[in-house]
PDB file of C-alpha atoms in Angstrom:
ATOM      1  CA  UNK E   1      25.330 105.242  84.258  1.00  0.00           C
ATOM      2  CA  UNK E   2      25.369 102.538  81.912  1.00  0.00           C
ATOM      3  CA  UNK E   3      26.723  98.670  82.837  1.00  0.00           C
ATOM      4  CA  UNK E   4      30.121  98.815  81.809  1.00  0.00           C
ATOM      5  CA  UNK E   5      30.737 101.912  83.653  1.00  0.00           C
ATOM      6  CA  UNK E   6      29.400 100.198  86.798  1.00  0.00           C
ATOM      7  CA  UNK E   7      31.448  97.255  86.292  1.00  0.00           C
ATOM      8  CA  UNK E   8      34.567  99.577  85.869  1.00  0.00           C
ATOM      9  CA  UNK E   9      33.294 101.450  89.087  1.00  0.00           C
ATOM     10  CA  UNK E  10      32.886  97.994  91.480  1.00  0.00           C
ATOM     11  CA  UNK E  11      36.587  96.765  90.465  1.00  0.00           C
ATOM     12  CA  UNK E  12      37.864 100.360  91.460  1.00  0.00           C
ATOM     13  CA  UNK E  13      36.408 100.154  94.957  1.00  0.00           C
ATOM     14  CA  UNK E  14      37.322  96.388  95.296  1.00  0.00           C
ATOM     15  CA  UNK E  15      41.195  97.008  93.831  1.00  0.00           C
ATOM     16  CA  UNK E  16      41.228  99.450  97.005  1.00  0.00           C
ATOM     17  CA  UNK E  17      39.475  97.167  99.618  1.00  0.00           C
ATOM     18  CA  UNK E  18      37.200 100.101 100.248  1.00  0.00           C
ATOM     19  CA  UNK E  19      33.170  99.577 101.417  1.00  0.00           C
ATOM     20  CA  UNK E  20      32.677  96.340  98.863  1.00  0.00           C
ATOM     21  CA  UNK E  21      30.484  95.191 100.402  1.00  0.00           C
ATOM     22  CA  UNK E  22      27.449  98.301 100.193  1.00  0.00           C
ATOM     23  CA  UNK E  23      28.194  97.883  96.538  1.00  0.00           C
ATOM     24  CA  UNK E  24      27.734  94.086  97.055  1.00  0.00           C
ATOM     25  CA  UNK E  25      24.798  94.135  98.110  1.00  0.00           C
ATOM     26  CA  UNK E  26      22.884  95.410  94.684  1.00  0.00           C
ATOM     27  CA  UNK E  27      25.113  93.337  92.455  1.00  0.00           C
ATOM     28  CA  UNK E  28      24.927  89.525  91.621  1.00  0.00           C
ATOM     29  CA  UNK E  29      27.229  86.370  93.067  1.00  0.00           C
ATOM     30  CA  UNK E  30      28.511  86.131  89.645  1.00  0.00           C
ATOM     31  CA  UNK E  31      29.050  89.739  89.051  1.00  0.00           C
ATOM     32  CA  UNK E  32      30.955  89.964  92.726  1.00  0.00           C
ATOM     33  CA  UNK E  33      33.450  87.060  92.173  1.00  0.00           C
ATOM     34  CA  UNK E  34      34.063  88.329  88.634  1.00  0.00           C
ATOM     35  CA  UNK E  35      35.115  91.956  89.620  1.00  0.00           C
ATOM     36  CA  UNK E  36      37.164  90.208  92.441  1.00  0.00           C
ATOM     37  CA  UNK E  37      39.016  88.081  89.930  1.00  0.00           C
ATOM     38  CA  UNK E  38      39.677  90.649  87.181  1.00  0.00           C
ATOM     39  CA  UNK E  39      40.866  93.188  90.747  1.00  0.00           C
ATOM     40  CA  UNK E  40      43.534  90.337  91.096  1.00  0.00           C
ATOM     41  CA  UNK E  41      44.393  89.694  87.780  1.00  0.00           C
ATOM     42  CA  UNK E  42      45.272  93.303  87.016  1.00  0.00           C
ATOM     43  CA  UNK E  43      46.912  93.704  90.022  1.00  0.00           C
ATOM     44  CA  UNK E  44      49.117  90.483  89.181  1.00  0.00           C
ATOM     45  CA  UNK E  45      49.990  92.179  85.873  1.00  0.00           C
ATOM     46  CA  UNK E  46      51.237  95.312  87.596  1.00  0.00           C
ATOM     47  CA  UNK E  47      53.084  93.474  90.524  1.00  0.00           C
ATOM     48  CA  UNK E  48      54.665  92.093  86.880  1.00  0.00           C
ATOM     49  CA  UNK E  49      55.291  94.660  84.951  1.00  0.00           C
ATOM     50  CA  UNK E  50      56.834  96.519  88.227  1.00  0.00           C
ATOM     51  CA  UNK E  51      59.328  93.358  89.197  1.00  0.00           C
ATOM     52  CA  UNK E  52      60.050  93.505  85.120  1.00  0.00           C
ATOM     53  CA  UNK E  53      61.624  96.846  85.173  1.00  0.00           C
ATOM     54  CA  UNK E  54      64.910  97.143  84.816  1.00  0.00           C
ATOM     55  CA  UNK E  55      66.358  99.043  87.652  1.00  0.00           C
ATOM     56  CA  UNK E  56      68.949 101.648  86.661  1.00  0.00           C
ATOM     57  CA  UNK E  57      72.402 102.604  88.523  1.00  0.00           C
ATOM     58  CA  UNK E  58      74.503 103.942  86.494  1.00  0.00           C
ATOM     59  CA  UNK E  59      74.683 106.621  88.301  1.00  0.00           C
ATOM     60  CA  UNK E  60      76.829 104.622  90.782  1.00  0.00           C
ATOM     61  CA  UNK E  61      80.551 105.690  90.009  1.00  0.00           C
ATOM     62  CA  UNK E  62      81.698 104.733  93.588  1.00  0.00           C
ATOM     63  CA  UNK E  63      84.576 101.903  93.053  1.00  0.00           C
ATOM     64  CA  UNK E  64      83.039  99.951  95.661  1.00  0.00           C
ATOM     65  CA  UNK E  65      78.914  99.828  95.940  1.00  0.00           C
ATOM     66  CA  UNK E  66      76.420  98.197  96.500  1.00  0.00           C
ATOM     67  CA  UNK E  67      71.899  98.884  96.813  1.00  0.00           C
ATOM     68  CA  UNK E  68      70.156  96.505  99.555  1.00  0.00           C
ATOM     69  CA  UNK E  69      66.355  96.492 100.044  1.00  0.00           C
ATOM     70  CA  UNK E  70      66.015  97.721 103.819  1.00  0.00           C
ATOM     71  CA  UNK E  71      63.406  94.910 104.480  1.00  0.00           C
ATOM     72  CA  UNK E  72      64.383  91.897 102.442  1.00  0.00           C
ATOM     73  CA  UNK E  73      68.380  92.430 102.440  1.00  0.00           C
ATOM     74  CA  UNK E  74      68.102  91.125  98.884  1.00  0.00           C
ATOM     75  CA  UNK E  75      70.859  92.844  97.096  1.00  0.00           C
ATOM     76  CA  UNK E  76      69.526  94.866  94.019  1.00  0.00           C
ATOM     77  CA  UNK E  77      73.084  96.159  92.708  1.00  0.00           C
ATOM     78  CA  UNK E  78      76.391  95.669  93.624  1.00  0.00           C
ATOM     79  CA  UNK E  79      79.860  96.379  92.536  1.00  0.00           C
ATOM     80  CA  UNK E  80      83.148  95.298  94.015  1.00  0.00           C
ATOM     81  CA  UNK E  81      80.441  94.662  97.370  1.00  0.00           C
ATOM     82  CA  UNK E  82      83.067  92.496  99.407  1.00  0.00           C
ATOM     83  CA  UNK E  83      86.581  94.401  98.573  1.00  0.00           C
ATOM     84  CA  UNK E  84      87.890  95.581 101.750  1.00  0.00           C
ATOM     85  CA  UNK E  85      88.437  99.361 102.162  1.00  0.00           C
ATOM     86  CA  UNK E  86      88.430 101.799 104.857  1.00  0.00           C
ATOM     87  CA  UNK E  87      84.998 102.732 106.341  1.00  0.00           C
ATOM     88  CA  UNK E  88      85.592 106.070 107.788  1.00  0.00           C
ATOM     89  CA  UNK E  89      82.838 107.643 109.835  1.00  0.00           C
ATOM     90  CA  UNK E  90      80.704 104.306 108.859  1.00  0.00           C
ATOM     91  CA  UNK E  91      82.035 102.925 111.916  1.00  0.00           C
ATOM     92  CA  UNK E  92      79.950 105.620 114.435  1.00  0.00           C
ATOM     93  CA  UNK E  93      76.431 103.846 113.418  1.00  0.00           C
ATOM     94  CA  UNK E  94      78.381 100.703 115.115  1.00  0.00           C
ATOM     95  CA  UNK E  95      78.931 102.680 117.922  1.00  0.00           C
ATOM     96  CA  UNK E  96      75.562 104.248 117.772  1.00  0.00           C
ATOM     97  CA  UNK E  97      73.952 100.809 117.871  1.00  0.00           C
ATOM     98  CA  UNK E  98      75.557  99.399 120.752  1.00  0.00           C
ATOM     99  CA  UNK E  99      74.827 102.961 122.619  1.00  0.00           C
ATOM    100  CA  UNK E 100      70.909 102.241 122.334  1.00  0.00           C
ATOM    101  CA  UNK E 101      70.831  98.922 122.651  1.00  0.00           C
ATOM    102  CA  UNK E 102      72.702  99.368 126.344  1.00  0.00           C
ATOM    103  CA  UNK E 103      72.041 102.671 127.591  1.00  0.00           C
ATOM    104  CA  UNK E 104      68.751 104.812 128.626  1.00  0.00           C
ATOM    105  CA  UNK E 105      68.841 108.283 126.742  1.00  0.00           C
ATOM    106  CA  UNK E 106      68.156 110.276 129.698  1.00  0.00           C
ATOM    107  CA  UNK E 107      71.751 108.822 130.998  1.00  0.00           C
ATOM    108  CA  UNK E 108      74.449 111.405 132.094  1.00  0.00           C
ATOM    109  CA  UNK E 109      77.806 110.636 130.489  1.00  0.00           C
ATOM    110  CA  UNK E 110      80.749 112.418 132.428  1.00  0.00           C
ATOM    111  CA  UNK E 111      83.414 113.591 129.713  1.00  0.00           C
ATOM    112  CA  UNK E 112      87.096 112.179 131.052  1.00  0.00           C
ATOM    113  CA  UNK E 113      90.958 113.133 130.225  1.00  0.00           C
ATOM    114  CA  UNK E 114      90.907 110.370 127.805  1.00  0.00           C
ATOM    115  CA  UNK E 115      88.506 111.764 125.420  1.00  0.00           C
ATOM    116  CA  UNK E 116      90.583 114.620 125.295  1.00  0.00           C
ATOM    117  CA  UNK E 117      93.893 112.624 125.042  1.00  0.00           C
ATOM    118  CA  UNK E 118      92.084 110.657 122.061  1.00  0.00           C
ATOM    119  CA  UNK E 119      90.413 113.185 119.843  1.00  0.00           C
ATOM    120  CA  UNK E 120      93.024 116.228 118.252  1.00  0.00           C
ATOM    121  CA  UNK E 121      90.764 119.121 117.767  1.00  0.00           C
ATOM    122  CA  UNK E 122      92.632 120.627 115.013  1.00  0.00           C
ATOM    123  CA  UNK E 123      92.441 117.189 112.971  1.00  0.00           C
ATOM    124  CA  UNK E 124      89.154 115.757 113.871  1.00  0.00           C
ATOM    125  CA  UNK E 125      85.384 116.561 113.929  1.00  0.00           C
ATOM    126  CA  UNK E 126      84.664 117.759 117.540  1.00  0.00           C
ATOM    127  CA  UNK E 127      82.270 119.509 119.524  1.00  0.00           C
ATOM    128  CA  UNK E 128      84.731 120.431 121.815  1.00  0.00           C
ATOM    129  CA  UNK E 129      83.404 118.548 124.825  1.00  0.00           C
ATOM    130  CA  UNK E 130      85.470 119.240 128.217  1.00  0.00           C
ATOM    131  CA  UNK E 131      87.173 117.120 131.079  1.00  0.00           C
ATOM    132  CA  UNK E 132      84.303 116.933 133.582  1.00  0.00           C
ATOM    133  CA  UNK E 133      81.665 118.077 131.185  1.00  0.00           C
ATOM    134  CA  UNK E 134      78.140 116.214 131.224  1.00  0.00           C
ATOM    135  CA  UNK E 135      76.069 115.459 128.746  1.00  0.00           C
ATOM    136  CA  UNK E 136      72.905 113.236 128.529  1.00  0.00           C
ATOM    137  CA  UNK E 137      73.749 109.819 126.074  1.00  0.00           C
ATOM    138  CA  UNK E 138      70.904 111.304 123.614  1.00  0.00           C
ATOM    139  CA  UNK E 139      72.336 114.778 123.190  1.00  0.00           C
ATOM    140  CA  UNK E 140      75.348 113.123 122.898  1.00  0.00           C
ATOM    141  CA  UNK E 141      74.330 110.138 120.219  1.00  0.00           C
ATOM    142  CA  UNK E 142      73.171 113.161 118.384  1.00  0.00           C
ATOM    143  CA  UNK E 143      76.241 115.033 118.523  1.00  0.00           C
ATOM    144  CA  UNK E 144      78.035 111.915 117.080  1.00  0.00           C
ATOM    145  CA  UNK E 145      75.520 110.926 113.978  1.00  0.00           C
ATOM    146  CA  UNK E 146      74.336 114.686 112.811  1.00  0.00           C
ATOM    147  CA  UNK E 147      77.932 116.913 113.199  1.00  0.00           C
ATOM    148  CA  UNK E 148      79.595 113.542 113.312  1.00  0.00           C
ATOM    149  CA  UNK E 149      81.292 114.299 116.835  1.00  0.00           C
ATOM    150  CA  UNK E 150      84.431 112.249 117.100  1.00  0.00           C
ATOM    151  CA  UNK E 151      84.781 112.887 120.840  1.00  0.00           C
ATOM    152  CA  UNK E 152      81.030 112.635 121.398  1.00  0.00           C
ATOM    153  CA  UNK E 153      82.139 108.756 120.004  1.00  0.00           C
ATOM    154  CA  UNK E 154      85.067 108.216 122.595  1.00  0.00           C
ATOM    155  CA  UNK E 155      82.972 109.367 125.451  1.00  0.00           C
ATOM    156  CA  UNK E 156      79.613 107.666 124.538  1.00  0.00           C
ATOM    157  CA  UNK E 157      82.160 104.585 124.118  1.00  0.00           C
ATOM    158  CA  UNK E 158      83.638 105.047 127.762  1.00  0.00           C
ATOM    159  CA  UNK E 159      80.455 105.055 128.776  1.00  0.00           C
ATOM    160  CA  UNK E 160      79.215 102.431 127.923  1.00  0.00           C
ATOM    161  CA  UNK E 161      82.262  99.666 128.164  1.00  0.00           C
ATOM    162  CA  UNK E 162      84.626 101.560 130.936  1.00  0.00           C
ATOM    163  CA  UNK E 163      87.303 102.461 128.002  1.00  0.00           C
ATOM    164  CA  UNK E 164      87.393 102.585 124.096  1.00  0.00           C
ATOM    165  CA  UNK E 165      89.431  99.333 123.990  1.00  0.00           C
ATOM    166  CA  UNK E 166      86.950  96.943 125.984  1.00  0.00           C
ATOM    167  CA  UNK E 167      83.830  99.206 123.698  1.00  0.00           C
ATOM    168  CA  UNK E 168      85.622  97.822 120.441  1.00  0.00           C
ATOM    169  CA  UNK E 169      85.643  94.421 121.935  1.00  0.00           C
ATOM    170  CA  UNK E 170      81.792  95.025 121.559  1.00  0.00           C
ATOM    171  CA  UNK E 171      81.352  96.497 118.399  1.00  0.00           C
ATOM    172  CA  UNK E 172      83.933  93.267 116.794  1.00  0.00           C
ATOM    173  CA  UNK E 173      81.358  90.983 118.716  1.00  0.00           C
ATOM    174  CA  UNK E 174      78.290  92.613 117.289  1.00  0.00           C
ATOM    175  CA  UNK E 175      79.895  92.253 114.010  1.00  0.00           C
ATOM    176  CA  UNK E 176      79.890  88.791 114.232  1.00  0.00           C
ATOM    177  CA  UNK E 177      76.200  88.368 115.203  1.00  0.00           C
ATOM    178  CA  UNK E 178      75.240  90.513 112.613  1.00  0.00           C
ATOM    179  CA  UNK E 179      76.962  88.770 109.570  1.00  0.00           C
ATOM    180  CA  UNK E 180      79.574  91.126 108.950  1.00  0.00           C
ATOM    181  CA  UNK E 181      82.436  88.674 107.836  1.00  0.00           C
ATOM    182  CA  UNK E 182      84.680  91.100 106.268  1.00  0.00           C
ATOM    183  CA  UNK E 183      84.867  93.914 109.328  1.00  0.00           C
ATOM    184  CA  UNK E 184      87.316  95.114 111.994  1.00  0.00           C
ATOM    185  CA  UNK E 185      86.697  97.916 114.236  1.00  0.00           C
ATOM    186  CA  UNK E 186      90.065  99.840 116.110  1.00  0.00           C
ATOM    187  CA  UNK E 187      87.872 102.683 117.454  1.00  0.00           C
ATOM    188  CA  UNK E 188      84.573 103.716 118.118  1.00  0.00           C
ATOM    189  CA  UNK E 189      84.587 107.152 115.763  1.00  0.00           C
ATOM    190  CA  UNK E 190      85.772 106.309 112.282  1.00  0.00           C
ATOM    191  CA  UNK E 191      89.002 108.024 112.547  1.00  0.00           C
ATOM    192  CA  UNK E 192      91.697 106.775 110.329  1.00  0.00           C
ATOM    193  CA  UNK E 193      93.386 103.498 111.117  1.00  0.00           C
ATOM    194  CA  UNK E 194      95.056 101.109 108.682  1.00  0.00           C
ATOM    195  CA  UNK E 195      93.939  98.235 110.256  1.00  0.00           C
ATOM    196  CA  UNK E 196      90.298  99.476 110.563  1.00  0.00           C
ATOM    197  CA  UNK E 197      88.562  97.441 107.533  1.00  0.00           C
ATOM    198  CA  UNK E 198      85.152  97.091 106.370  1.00  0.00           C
ATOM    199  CA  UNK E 199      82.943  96.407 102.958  1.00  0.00           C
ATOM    200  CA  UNK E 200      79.923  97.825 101.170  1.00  0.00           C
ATOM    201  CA  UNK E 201      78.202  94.640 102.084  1.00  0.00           C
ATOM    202  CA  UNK E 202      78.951  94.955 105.752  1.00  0.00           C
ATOM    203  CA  UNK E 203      78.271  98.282 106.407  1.00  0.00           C
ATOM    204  CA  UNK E 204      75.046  97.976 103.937  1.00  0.00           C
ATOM    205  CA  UNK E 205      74.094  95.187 106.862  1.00  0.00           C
ATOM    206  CA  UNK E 206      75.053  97.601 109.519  1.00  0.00           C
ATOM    207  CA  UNK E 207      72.858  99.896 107.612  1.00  0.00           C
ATOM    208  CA  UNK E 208      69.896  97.555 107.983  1.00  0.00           C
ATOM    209  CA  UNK E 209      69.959  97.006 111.879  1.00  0.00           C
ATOM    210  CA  UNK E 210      69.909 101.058 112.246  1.00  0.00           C
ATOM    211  CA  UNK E 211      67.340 101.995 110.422  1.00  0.00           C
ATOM    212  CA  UNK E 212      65.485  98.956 111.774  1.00  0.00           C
ATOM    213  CA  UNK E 213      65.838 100.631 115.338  1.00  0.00           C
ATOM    214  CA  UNK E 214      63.091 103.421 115.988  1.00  0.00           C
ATOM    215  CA  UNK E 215      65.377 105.767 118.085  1.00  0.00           C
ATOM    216  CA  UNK E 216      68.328 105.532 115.604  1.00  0.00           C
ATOM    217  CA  UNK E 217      66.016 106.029 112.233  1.00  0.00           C
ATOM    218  CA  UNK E 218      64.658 108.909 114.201  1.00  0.00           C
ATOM    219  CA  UNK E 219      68.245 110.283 114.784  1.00  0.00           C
ATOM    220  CA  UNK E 220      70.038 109.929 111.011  1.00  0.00           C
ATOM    221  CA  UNK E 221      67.086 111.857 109.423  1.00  0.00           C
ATOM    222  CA  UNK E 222      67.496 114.672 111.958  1.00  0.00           C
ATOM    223  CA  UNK E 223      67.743 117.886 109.788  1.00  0.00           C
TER     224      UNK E 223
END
């Protein structure tokens, strides 16, 4: 193996941190430091060349949108990001939040008359839960994020705050701390209400503190 390909070998191994220094040992001061340099001055180039790139979404036809990094929160596209609109079944990953920040998921929830009163099975998503029914808060967090359980929502909601009004009290309050400026919660399940606003921005933040929770990230990519 001839000198150049040796040199091309060492800045391979170095470029991937990987046992340097057994190769280190056979090869020069000067021959070290200048494989180490050229390492970081490639890798500069790519870090370049990648931050360069122009990022496409035209894809995006949604009227209001808008593409956060899930680490930084720096905002790589956005359209129309702080017009309000309605937020739909959005509004559950505020309810899931607040579930696993306050309750343990080996909790029984007891399902009461309310729930029932609430949800209208023939109008909205259900999994037909039952006055006295009990459930554990995980099976029933699930129920809520993967078949997007409306009444799973309500009762996880009682649950936690005593009744839907006080639990909305908590989600507005978490909205706050979180940044979202341009939110109002009505109810803990999404279901329709005129004066139940949010963003793309907002819910993109919401969208941040879930996936930054273990149990919850674990839960949304649930086949």
């Amino acid at each position: 193996m001839n000198k150049k390909w040796i040199a091309i070998f060492l800045s391979f191994v170095v470029a991937l941190g990987a046992a340097f220094s057994v190769f280190a040992e056979n090869e020069t001061t000067e021959t070290s430091q200048s494989s180490t340099s050229q390492s970081q001055e490639d890798s500069d180039e790519a870090d370049s060349k990648k931050e360069q790139k122009p990022k496409d979404f035209s894809s995006i036809t949604a009227p209001n949108a808008i593409v956060m990094d899930l680490q930084s929160g720096y905002i790589l596209f956005e359209k129309n990001s702080t017009k309000q609109a309605y937020p739909g079944d959005l509004v559950k990953m505020m309810t899931a939040l607040l579930v696993v920040e306050r309750c343990d998921m080996n909790d029984i929830v007891t399902v009461s008359q309310t729930v029932l009163d609430t949800i209208d099975v023939y109008q909205h998503s259900t999994i037909e839960l039952e006055v006295g029914e009990q459930a554990s808060v995980q099976d029933l967090l699930y129920a809520m994020l993967l078949p997007s359980a409306d009444d799973a929502a309500v009762a996880l909601a009682e649950h936690v705050a005593g009744s839907e009004a006080a639990f909305v009290e908590l989600m507005n309050q978490k909205a706050q701390e979180l940044g979202m400026e341009h939110t109002r919660f009505v109810n803990a399940s999404g279901i329709f209400d005129e004066n139940q606003v949010s963003t793309a921005q907002d819910m993109a933040i919401l969208s941040r503190a879930v996936l930054n929770n273990d149990l919850l990230a674990k839960a949304v990519s649930t086949p």
